[in-house]
Coordinates of N, CA, C and O and ligand atoms in Angstrom, one line a residue:
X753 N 0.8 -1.2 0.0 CA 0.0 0.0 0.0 C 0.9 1.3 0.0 O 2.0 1.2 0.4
X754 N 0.5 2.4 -0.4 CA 1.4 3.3 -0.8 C 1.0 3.9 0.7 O 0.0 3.7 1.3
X755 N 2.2 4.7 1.0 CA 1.8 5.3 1.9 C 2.3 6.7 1.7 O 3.4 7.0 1.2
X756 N 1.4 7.7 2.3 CA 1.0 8.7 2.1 C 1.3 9.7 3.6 O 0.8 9.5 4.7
X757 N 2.1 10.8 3.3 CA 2.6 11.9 4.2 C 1.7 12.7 4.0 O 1.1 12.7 2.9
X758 N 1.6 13.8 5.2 CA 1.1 15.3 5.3 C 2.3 16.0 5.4 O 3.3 15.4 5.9
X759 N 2.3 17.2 4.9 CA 3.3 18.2 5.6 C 2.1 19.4 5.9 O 1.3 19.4 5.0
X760 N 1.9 20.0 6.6 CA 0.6 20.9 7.2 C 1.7 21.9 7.3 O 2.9 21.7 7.3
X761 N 0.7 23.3 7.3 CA 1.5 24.5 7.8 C 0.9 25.6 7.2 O 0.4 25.4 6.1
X762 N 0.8 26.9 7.7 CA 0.5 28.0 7.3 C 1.2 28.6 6.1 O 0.8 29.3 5.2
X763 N 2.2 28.1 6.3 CA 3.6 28.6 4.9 C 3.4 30.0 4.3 O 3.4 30.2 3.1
X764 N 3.3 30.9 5.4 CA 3.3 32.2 5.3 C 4.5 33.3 5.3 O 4.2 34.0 6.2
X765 N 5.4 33.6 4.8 CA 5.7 32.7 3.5 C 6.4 31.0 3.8 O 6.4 30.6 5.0
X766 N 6.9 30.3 2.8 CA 7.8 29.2 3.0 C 8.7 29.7 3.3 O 8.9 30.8 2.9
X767 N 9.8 29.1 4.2 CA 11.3 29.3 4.2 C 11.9 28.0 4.4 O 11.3 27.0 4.8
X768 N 13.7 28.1 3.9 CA 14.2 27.3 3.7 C 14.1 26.0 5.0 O 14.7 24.9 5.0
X769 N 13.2 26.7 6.1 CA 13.1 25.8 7.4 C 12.2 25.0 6.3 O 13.0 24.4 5.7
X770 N 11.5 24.9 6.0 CA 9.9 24.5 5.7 C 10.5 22.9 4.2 O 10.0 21.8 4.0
X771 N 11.7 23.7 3.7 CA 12.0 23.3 2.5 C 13.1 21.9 3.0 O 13.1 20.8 2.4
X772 N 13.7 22.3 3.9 CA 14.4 21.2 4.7 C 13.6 20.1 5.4 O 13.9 18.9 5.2
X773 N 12.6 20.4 6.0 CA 11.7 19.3 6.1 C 11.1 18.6 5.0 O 10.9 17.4 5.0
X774 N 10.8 19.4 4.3 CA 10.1 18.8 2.9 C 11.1 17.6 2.2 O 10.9 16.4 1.8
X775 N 12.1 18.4 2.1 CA 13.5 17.8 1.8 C 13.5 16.2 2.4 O 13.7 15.2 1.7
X776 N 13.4 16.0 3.8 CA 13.5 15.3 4.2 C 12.0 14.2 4.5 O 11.8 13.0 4.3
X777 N 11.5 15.0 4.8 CA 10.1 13.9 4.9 C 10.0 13.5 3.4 O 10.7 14.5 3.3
X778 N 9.9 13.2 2.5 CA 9.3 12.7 1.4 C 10.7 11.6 1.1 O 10.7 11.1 0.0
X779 N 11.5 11.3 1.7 CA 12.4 10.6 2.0 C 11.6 9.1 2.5 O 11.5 8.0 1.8
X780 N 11.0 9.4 3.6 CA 10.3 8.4 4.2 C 9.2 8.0 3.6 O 9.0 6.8 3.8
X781 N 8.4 8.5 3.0 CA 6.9 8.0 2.3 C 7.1 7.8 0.8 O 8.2 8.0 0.2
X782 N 6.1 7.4 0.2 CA 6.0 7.0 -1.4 C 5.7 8.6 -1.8 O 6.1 9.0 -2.9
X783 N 4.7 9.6 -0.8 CA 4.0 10.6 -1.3 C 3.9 11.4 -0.7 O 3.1 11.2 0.3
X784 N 4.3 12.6 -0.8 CA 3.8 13.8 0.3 C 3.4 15.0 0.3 O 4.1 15.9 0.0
X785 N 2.1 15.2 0.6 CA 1.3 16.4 0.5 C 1.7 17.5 1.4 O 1.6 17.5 2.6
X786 N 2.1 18.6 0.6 CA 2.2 19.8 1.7 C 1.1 20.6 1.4 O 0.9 21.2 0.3
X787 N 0.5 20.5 2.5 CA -1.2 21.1 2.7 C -0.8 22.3 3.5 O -0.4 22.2 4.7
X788 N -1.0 23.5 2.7 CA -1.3 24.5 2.9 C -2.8 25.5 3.5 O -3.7 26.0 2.8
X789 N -2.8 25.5 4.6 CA -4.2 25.5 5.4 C -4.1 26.9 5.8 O -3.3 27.7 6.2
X790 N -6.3 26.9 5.5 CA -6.8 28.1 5.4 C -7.0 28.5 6.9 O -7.2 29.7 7.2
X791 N -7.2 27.4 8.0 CA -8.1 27.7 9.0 C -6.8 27.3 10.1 O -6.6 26.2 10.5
X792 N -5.8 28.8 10.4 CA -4.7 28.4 11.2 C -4.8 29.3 12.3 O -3.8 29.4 13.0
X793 N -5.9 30.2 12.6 CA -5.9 30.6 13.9 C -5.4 32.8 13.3 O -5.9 33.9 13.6
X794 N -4.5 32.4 12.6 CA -3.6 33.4 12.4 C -4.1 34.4 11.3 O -5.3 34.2 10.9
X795 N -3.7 35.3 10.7 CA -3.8 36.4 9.8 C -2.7 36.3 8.9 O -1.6 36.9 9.1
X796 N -3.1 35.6 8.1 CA -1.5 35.9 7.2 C -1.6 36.7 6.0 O -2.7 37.0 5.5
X797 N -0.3 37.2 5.5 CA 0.4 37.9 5.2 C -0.2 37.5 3.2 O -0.9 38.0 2.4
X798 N 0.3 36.9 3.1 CA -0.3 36.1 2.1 C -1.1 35.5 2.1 O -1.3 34.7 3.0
X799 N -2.2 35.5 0.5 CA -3.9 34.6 0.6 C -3.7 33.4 0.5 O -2.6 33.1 -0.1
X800 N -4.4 32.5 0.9 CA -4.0 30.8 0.7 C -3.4 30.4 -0.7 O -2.4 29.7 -0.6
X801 N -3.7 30.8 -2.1 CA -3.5 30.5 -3.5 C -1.8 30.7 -3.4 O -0.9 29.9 -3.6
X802 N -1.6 32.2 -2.8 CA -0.1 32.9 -3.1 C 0.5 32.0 -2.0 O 1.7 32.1 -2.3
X803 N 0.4 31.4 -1.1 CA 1.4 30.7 -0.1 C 1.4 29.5 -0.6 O 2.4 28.9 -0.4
X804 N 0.0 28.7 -1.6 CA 0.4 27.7 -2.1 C 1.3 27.4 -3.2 O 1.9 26.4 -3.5
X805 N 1.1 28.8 -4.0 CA 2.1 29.0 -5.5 C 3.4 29.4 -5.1 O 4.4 29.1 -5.7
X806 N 3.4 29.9 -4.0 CA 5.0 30.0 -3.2 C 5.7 28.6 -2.8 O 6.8 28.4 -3.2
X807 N 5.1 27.8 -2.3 CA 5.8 26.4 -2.0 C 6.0 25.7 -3.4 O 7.1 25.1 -3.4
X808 N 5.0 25.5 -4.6 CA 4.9 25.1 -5.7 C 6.3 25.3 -6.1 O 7.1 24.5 -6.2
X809 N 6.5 26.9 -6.3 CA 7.5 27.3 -6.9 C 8.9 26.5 -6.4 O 9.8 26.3 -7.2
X810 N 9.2 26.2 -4.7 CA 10.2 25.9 -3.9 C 10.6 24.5 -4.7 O 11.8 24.3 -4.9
X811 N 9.3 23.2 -5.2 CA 10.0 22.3 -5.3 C 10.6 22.1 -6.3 O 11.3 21.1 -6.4
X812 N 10.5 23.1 -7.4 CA 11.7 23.0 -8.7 C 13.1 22.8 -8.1 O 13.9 22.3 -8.9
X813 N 13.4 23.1 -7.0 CA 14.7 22.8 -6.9 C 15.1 21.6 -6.3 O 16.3 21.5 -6.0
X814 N 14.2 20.5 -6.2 CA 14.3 19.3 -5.3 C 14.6 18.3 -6.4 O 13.9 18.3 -7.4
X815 N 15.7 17.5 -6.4 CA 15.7 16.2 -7.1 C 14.5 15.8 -7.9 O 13.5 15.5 -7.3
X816 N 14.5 15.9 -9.4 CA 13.4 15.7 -10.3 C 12.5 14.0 -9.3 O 11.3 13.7 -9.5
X817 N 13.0 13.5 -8.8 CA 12.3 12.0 -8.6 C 11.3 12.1 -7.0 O 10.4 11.4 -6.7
X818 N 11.9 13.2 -6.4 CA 11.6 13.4 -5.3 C 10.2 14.8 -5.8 O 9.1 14.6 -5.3
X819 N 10.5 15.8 -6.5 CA 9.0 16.5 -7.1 C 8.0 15.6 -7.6 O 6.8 15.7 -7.6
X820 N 8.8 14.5 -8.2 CA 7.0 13.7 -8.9 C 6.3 13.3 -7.4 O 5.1 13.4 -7.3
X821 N 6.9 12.9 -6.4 CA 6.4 12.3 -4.9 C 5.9 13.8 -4.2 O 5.4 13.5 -3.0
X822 N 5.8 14.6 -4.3 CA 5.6 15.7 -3.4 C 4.6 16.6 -4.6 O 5.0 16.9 -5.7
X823 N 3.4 16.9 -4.2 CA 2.3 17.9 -4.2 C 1.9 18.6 -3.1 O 1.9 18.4 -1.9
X824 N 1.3 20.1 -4.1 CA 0.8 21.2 -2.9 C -0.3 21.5 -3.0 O -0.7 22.3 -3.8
X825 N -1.4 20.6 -1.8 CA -2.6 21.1 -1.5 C -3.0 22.6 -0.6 O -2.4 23.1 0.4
X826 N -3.9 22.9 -1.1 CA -4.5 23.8 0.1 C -6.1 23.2 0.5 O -6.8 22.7 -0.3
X827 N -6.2 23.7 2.4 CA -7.0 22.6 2.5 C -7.7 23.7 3.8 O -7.0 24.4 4.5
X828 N -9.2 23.5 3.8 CA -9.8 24.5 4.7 C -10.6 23.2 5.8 O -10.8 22.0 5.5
X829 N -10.9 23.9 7.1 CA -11.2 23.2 7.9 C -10.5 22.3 8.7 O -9.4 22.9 8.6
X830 N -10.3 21.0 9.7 CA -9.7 19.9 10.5 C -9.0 19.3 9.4 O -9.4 18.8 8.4
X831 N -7.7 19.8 10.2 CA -6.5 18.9 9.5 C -6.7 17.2 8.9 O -6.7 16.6 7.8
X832 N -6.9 16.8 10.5 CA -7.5 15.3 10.2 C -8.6 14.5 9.3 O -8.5 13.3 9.1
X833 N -9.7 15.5 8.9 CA -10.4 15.4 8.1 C -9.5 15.3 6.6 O -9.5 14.3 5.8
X834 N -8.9 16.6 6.3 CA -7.9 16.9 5.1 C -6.9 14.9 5.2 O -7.4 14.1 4.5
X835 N -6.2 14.7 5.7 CA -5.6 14.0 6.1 C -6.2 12.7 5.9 O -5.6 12.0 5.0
X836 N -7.6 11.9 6.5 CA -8.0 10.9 6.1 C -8.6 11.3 4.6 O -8.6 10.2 4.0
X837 N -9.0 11.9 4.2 CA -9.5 12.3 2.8 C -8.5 11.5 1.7 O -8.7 10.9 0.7
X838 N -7.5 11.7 2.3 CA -6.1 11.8 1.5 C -5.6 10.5 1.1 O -5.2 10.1 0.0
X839 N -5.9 9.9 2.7 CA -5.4 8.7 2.6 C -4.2 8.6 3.4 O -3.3 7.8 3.1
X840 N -4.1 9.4 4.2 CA -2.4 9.6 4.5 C -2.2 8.6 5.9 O -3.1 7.9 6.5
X841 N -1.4 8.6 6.2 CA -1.1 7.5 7.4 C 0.0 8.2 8.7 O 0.5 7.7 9.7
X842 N 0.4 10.0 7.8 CA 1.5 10.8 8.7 C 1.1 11.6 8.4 O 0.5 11.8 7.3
X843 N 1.6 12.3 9.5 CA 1.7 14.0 9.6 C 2.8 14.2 10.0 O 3.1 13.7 11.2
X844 N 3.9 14.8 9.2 CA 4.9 15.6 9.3 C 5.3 16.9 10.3 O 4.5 17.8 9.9
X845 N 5.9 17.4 11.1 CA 6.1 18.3 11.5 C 7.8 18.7 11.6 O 8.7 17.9 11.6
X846 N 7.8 19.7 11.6 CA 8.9 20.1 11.7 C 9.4 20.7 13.5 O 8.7 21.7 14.0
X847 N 10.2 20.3 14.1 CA 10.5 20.7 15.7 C 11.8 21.3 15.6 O 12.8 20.7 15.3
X848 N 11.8 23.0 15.9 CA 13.1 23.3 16.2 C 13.4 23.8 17.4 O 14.4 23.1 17.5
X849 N 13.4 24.5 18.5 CA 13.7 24.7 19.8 C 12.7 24.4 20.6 O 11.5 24.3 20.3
X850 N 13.2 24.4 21.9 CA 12.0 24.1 23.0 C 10.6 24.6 22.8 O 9.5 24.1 22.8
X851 N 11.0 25.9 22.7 CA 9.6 26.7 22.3 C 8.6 25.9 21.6 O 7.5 25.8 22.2
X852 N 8.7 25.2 20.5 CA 7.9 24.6 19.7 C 7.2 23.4 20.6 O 6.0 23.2 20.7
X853 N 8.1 22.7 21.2 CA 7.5 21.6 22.0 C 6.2 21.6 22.3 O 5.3 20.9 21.8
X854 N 5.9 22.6 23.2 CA 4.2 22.3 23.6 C 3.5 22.3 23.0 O 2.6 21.5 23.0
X855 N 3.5 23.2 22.1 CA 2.4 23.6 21.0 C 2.5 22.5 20.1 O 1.4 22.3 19.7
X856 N 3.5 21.5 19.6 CA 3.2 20.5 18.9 C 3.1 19.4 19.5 O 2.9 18.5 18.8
X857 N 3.1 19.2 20.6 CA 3.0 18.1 21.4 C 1.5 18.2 21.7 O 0.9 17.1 21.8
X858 N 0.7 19.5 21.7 CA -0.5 19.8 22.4 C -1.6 19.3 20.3 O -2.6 18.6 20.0
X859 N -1.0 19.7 19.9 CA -1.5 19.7 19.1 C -1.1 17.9 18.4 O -2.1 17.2 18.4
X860 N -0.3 17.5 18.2 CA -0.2 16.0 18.1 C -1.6 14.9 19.0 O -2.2 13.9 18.8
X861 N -1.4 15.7 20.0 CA -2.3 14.7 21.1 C -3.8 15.2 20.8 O -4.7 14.4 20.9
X862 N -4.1 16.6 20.3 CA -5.4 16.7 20.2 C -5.6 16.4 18.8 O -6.6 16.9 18.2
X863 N -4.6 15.6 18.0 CA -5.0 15.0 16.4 C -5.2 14.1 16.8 O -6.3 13.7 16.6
X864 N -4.4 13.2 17.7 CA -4.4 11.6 17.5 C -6.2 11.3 18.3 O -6.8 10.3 18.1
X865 N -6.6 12.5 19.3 CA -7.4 11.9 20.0 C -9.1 12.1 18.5 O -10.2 11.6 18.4
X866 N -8.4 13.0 17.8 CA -10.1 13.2 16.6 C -9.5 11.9 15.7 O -10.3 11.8 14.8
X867 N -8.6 10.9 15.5 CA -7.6 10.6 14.8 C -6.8 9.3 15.2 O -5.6 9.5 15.0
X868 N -7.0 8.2 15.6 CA -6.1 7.6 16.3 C -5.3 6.8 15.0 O -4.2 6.3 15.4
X869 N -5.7 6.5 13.8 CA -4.7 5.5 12.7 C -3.8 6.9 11.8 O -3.2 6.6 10.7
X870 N -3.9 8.4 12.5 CA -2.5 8.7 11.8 C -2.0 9.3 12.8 O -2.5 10.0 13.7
X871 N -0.3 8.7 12.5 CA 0.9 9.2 13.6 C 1.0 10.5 13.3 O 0.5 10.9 12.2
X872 N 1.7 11.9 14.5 CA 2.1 12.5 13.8 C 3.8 12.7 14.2 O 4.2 12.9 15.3
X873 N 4.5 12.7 13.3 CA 6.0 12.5 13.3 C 6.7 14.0 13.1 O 6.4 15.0 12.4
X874 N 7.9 13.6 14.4 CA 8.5 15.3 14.2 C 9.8 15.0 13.6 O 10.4 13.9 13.5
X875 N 10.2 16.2 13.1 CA 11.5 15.6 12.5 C 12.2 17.1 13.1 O 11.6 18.2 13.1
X876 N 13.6 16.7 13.6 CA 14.1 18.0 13.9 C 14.9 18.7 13.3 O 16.1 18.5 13.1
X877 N 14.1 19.7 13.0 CA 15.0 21.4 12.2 C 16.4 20.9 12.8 O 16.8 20.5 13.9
X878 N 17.2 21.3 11.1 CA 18.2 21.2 10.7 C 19.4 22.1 12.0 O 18.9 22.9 12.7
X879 N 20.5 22.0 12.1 CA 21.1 23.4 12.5 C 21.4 24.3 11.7 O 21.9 25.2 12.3
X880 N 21.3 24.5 10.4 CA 21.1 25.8 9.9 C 19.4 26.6 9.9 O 19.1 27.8 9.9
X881 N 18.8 25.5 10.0 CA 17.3 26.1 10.0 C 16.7 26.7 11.4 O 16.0 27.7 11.6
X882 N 17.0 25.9 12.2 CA 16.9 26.1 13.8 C 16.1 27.3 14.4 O 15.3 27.1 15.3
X883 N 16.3 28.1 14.1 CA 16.1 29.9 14.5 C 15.3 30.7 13.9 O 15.1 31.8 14.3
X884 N 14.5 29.6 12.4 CA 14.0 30.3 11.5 C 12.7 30.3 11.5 O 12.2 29.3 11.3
X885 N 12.0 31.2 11.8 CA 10.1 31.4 11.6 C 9.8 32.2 10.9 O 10.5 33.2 10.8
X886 N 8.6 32.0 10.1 CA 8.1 32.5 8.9 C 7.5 34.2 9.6 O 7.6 35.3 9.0
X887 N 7.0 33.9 11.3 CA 7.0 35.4 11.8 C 7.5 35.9 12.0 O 7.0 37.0 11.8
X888 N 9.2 35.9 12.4 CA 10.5 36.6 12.2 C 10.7 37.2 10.9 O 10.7 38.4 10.7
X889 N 10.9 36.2 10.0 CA 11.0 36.5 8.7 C 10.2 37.6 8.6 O 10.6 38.7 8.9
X890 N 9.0 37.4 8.1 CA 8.2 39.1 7.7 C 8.4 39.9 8.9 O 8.2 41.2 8.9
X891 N 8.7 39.2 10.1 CA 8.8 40.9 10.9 C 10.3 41.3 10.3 O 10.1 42.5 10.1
X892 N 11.2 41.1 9.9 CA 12.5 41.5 10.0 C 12.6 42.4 8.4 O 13.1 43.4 8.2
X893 N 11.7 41.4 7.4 CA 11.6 41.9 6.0 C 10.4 43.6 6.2 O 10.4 44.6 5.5
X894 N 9.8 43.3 7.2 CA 8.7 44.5 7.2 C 10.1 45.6 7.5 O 10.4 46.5 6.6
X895 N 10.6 45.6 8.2 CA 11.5 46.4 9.2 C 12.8 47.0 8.0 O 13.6 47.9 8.4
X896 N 12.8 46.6 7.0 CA 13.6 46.7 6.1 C 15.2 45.6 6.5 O 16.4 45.9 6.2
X897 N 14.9 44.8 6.9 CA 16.4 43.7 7.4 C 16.4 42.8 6.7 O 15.3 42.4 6.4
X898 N 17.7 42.2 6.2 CA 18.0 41.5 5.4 C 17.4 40.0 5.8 O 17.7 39.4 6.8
X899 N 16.6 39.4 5.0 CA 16.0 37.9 4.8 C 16.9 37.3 4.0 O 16.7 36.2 4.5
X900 N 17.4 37.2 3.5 CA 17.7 36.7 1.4 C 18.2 35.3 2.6 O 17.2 34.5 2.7
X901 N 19.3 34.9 3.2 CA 19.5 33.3 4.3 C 18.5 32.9 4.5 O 18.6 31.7 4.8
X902 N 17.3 33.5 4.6 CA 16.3 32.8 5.3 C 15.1 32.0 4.5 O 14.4 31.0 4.8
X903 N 15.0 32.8 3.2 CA 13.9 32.5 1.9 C 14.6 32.5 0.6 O 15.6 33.1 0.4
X904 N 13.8 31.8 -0.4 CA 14.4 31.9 -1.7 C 14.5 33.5 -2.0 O 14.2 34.4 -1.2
X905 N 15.0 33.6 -3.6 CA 14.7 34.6 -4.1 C 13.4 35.1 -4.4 O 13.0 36.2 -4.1
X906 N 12.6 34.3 -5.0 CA 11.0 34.1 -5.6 C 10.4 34.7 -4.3 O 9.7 35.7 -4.3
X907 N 10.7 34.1 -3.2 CA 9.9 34.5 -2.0 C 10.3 36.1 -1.4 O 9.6 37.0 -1.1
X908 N 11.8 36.0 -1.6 CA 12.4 37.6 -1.3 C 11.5 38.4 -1.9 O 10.8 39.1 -1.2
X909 N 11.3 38.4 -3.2 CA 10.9 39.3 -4.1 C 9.7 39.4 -3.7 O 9.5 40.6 -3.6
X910 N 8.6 38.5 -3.4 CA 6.8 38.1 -2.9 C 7.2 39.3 -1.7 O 6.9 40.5 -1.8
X911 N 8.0 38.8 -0.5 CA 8.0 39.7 0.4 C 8.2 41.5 0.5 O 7.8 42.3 1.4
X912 N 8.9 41.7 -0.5 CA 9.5 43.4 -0.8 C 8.1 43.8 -1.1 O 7.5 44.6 -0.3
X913 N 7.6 43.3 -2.0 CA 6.3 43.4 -2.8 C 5.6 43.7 -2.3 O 5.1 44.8 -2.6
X914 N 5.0 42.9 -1.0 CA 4.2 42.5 -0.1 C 4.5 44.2 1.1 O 3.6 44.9 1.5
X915 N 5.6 44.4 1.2 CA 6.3 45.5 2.3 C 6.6 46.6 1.6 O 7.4 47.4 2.1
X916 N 5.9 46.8 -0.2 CA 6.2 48.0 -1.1 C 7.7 48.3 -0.4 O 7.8 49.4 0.1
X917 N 9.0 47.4 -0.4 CA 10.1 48.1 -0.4 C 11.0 48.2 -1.8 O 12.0 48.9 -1.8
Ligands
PNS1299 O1 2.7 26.4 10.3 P1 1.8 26.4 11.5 O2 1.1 27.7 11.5 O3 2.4 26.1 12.8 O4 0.7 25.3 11.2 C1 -0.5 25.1 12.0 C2 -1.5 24.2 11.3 C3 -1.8 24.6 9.9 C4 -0.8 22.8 11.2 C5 -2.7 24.1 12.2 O5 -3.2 25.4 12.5 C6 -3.8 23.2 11.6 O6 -3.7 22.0 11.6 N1 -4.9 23.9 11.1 C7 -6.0 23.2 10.6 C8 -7.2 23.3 11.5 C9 -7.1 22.2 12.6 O7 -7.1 21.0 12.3 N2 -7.0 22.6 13.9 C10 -6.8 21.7 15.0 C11 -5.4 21.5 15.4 S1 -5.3 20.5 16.9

Protein backbone atom coordinates (compact mmCIF):
# COMPACT_ATOMS: atom_id res chain seq x y z
CA UNK A 1 0.00 0.00 0.00
CA UNK A 2 1.40 3.32 -0.77
CA UNK A 3 1.83 5.35 1.90
CA UNK A 4 1.02 8.68 2.05
CA UNK A 5 2.57 11.91 4.22
CA UNK A 6 1.14 15.33 5.28
CA UNK A 7 3.34 18.22 5.59
CA UNK A 8 0.64 20.90 7.23
CA UNK A 9 1.54 24.49 7.82
CA UNK A 10 0.47 27.95 7.35
CA UNK A 11 3.62 28.56 4.95
CA UNK A 12 3.31 32.21 5.27
CA UNK A 13 5.71 32.74 3.47
CA UNK A 14 7.79 29.17 2.98
CA UNK A 15 11.30 29.33 4.18
CA UNK A 16 14.16 27.29 3.66
CA UNK A 17 13.13 25.76 7.39
CA UNK A 18 9.88 24.46 5.69
CA UNK A 19 11.98 23.34 2.45
CA UNK A 20 14.44 21.25 4.74
CA UNK A 21 11.66 19.32 6.10
CA UNK A 22 10.13 18.84 2.85
CA UNK A 23 13.48 17.84 1.80
CA UNK A 24 13.53 15.26 4.24
CA UNK A 25 10.06 13.93 4.85
CA UNK A 26 9.35 12.73 1.38
CA UNK A 27 12.39 10.65 1.97
CA UNK A 28 10.25 8.35 4.21
CA UNK A 29 6.89 7.95 2.33
CA UNK A 30 6.03 7.01 -1.39
CA UNK A 31 4.02 10.63 -1.25
CA UNK A 32 3.77 13.84 0.29
CA UNK A 33 1.32 16.37 0.49
CA UNK A 34 2.18 19.81 1.70
CA UNK A 35 -1.18 21.11 2.70
CA UNK A 36 -1.26 24.48 2.85
CA UNK A 37 -4.18 25.47 5.36
CA UNK A 38 -6.76 28.09 5.43
CA UNK A 39 -8.14 27.73 9.03
CA UNK A 40 -4.73 28.38 11.21
CA UNK A 41 -5.94 30.62 13.90
CA UNK A 42 -3.65 33.40 12.37
CA UNK A 43 -3.81 36.45 9.85
CA UNK A 44 -1.51 35.86 7.18
CA UNK A 45 0.39 37.86 5.21
CA UNK A 46 -0.32 36.06 2.10
CA UNK A 47 -3.87 34.56 0.61
CA UNK A 48 -4.03 30.76 0.72
CA UNK A 49 -3.52 30.49 -3.47
CA UNK A 50 -0.14 32.86 -3.06
CA UNK A 51 1.40 30.66 -0.14
CA UNK A 52 0.40 27.66 -2.12
CA UNK A 53 2.10 29.04 -5.52
CA UNK A 54 5.04 30.00 -3.19
CA UNK A 55 5.78 26.44 -2.00
CA UNK A 56 4.85 25.07 -5.67
CA UNK A 57 7.54 27.27 -6.88
CA UNK A 58 10.17 25.91 -3.92
CA UNK A 59 9.99 22.26 -5.32
CA UNK A 60 11.68 22.96 -8.72
CA UNK A 61 14.66 22.81 -6.93
CA UNK A 62 14.26 19.29 -5.33
CA UNK A 63 15.65 16.15 -7.05
CA UNK A 64 13.42 15.68 -10.25
CA UNK A 65 12.31 12.02 -8.57
CA UNK A 66 11.60 13.41 -5.34
CA UNK A 67 9.04 16.53 -7.11
CA UNK A 68 6.96 13.73 -8.92
CA UNK A 69 6.38 12.30 -4.90
CA UNK A 70 5.58 15.69 -3.41
CA UNK A 71 2.34 17.92 -4.16
CA UNK A 72 0.77 21.23 -2.91
CA UNK A 73 -2.60 21.11 -1.46
CA UNK A 74 -4.48 23.85 0.13
CA UNK A 75 -7.03 22.63 2.45
CA UNK A 76 -9.76 24.46 4.69
CA UNK A 77 -11.15 23.23 7.86
CA UNK A 78 -9.67 19.88 10.46
CA UNK A 79 -6.55 18.86 9.52
CA UNK A 80 -7.52 15.27 10.20
CA UNK A 81 -10.38 15.40 8.14
CA UNK A 82 -7.89 16.86 5.13
CA UNK A 83 -5.57 14.02 6.09
CA UNK A 84 -7.97 10.90 6.08
CA UNK A 85 -9.47 12.33 2.83
CA UNK A 86 -6.08 11.78 1.47
CA UNK A 87 -5.36 8.73 2.56
CA UNK A 88 -2.42 9.58 4.48
CA UNK A 89 -1.14 7.53 7.42
CA UNK A 90 1.49 10.82 8.75
CA UNK A 91 1.67 14.02 9.59
CA UNK A 92 4.87 15.64 9.35
CA UNK A 93 6.13 18.31 11.48
CA UNK A 94 8.93 20.10 11.70
CA UNK A 95 10.51 20.69 15.69
CA UNK A 96 13.12 23.34 16.17
CA UNK A 97 13.65 24.70 19.76
CA UNK A 98 12.03 24.07 23.02
CA UNK A 99 9.58 26.68 22.30
CA UNK A 100 7.92 24.58 19.68
CA UNK A 101 7.49 21.64 22.02
CA UNK A 102 4.17 22.30 23.58
CA UNK A 103 2.39 23.65 20.98
CA UNK A 104 3.18 20.50 18.86
CA UNK A 105 3.00 18.06 21.41
CA UNK A 106 -0.51 19.82 22.39
CA UNK A 107 -1.46 19.67 19.10
CA UNK A 108 -0.22 16.03 18.12
CA UNK A 109 -2.35 14.69 21.11
CA UNK A 110 -5.45 16.67 20.20
CA UNK A 111 -4.97 14.99 16.37
CA UNK A 112 -4.39 11.62 17.50
CA UNK A 113 -7.38 11.86 19.98
CA UNK A 114 -10.13 13.17 16.64
CA UNK A 115 -7.64 10.64 14.79
CA UNK A 116 -6.08 7.65 16.30
CA UNK A 117 -4.66 5.49 12.67
CA UNK A 118 -2.48 8.70 11.84
CA UNK A 119 0.90 9.20 13.63
CA UNK A 120 2.08 12.51 13.78
CA UNK A 121 6.01 12.51 13.26
CA UNK A 122 8.46 15.28 14.19
CA UNK A 123 11.47 15.65 12.53
CA UNK A 124 14.08 17.97 13.87
CA UNK A 125 15.04 21.43 12.18
CA UNK A 126 18.24 21.21 10.72
CA UNK A 127 21.11 23.38 12.50
CA UNK A 128 21.11 25.76 9.91
CA UNK A 129 17.28 26.15 9.99
CA UNK A 130 16.87 26.12 13.80
CA UNK A 131 16.14 29.91 14.46
CA UNK A 132 14.02 30.27 11.50
CA UNK A 133 10.12 31.44 11.62
CA UNK A 134 8.10 32.50 8.93
CA UNK A 135 7.05 35.37 11.82
CA UNK A 136 10.50 36.61 12.25
CA UNK A 137 11.03 36.47 8.65
CA UNK A 138 8.24 39.09 7.71
CA UNK A 139 8.77 40.94 10.92
CA UNK A 140 12.53 41.52 10.01
CA UNK A 141 11.60 41.90 6.02
CA UNK A 142 8.68 44.52 7.19
CA UNK A 143 11.51 46.41 9.21
CA UNK A 144 13.62 46.69 6.05
CA UNK A 145 16.45 43.74 7.35
CA UNK A 146 18.03 41.52 5.42
CA UNK A 147 15.97 37.89 4.80
CA UNK A 148 17.69 36.67 1.43
CA UNK A 149 19.47 33.35 4.29
CA UNK A 150 16.31 32.78 5.33
CA UNK A 151 13.89 32.46 1.92
CA UNK A 152 14.35 31.88 -1.75
CA UNK A 153 14.75 34.64 -4.14
CA UNK A 154 11.01 34.14 -5.62
CA UNK A 155 9.92 34.49 -1.97
CA UNK A 156 12.38 37.60 -1.34
CA UNK A 157 10.86 39.25 -4.05
CA UNK A 158 6.79 38.08 -2.93
CA UNK A 159 7.99 39.72 0.42
CA UNK A 160 9.54 43.39 -0.84
CA UNK A 161 6.35 43.42 -2.83
CA UNK A 162 4.16 42.53 -0.13
CA UNK A 163 6.26 45.52 2.28
CA UNK A 164 6.23 48.01 -1.14
CA UNK A 165 10.06 48.14 -0.42
O1 LIG B 1 2.73 26.39 10.31
P1 LIG B 1 1.79 26.42 11.47
O2 LIG B 1 1.07 27.75 11.52
O3 LIG B 1 2.42 26.08 12.78
O4 LIG B 1 0.68 25.29 11.15
C1 LIG B 1 -0.45 25.13 11.97
C2 LIG B 1 -1.45 24.16 11.31
C3 LIG B 1 -1.85 24.64 9.94
C4 LIG B 1 -0.83 22.78 11.19
C5 LIG B 1 -2.70 24.08 12.24
O5 LIG B 1 -3.19 25.38 12.48
C6 LIG B 1 -3.83 23.24 11.64
O6 LIG B 1 -3.74 22.03 11.62
N1 LIG B 1 -4.88 23.92 11.13
C7 LIG B 1 -6.05 23.24 10.55
C8 LIG B 1 -7.22 23.25 11.53
C9 LIG B 1 -7.08 22.16 12.58
O7 LIG B 1 -7.06 20.97 12.29
N2 LIG B 1 -6.99 22.57 13.86
C10 LIG B 1 -6.84 21.68 14.99
C11 LIG B 1 -5.40 21.50 15.40
S1 LIG B 1 -5.25 20.50 16.86
Amino acid sequence: MKRIGIYPGTFDPVTIGHIDIIRRAVQTVDELVIAVALDTGKTPLFDLEDRAKLVRAELAALPAADQQRCRVETFSGLLMHFAEAQGAGIIFRGLRAISDFEYEVQMACLNRKLNDRIETVFLAASEHTQFISSRFVKQIAKLGGDVSSFVSPNVLSHLKAAFEL
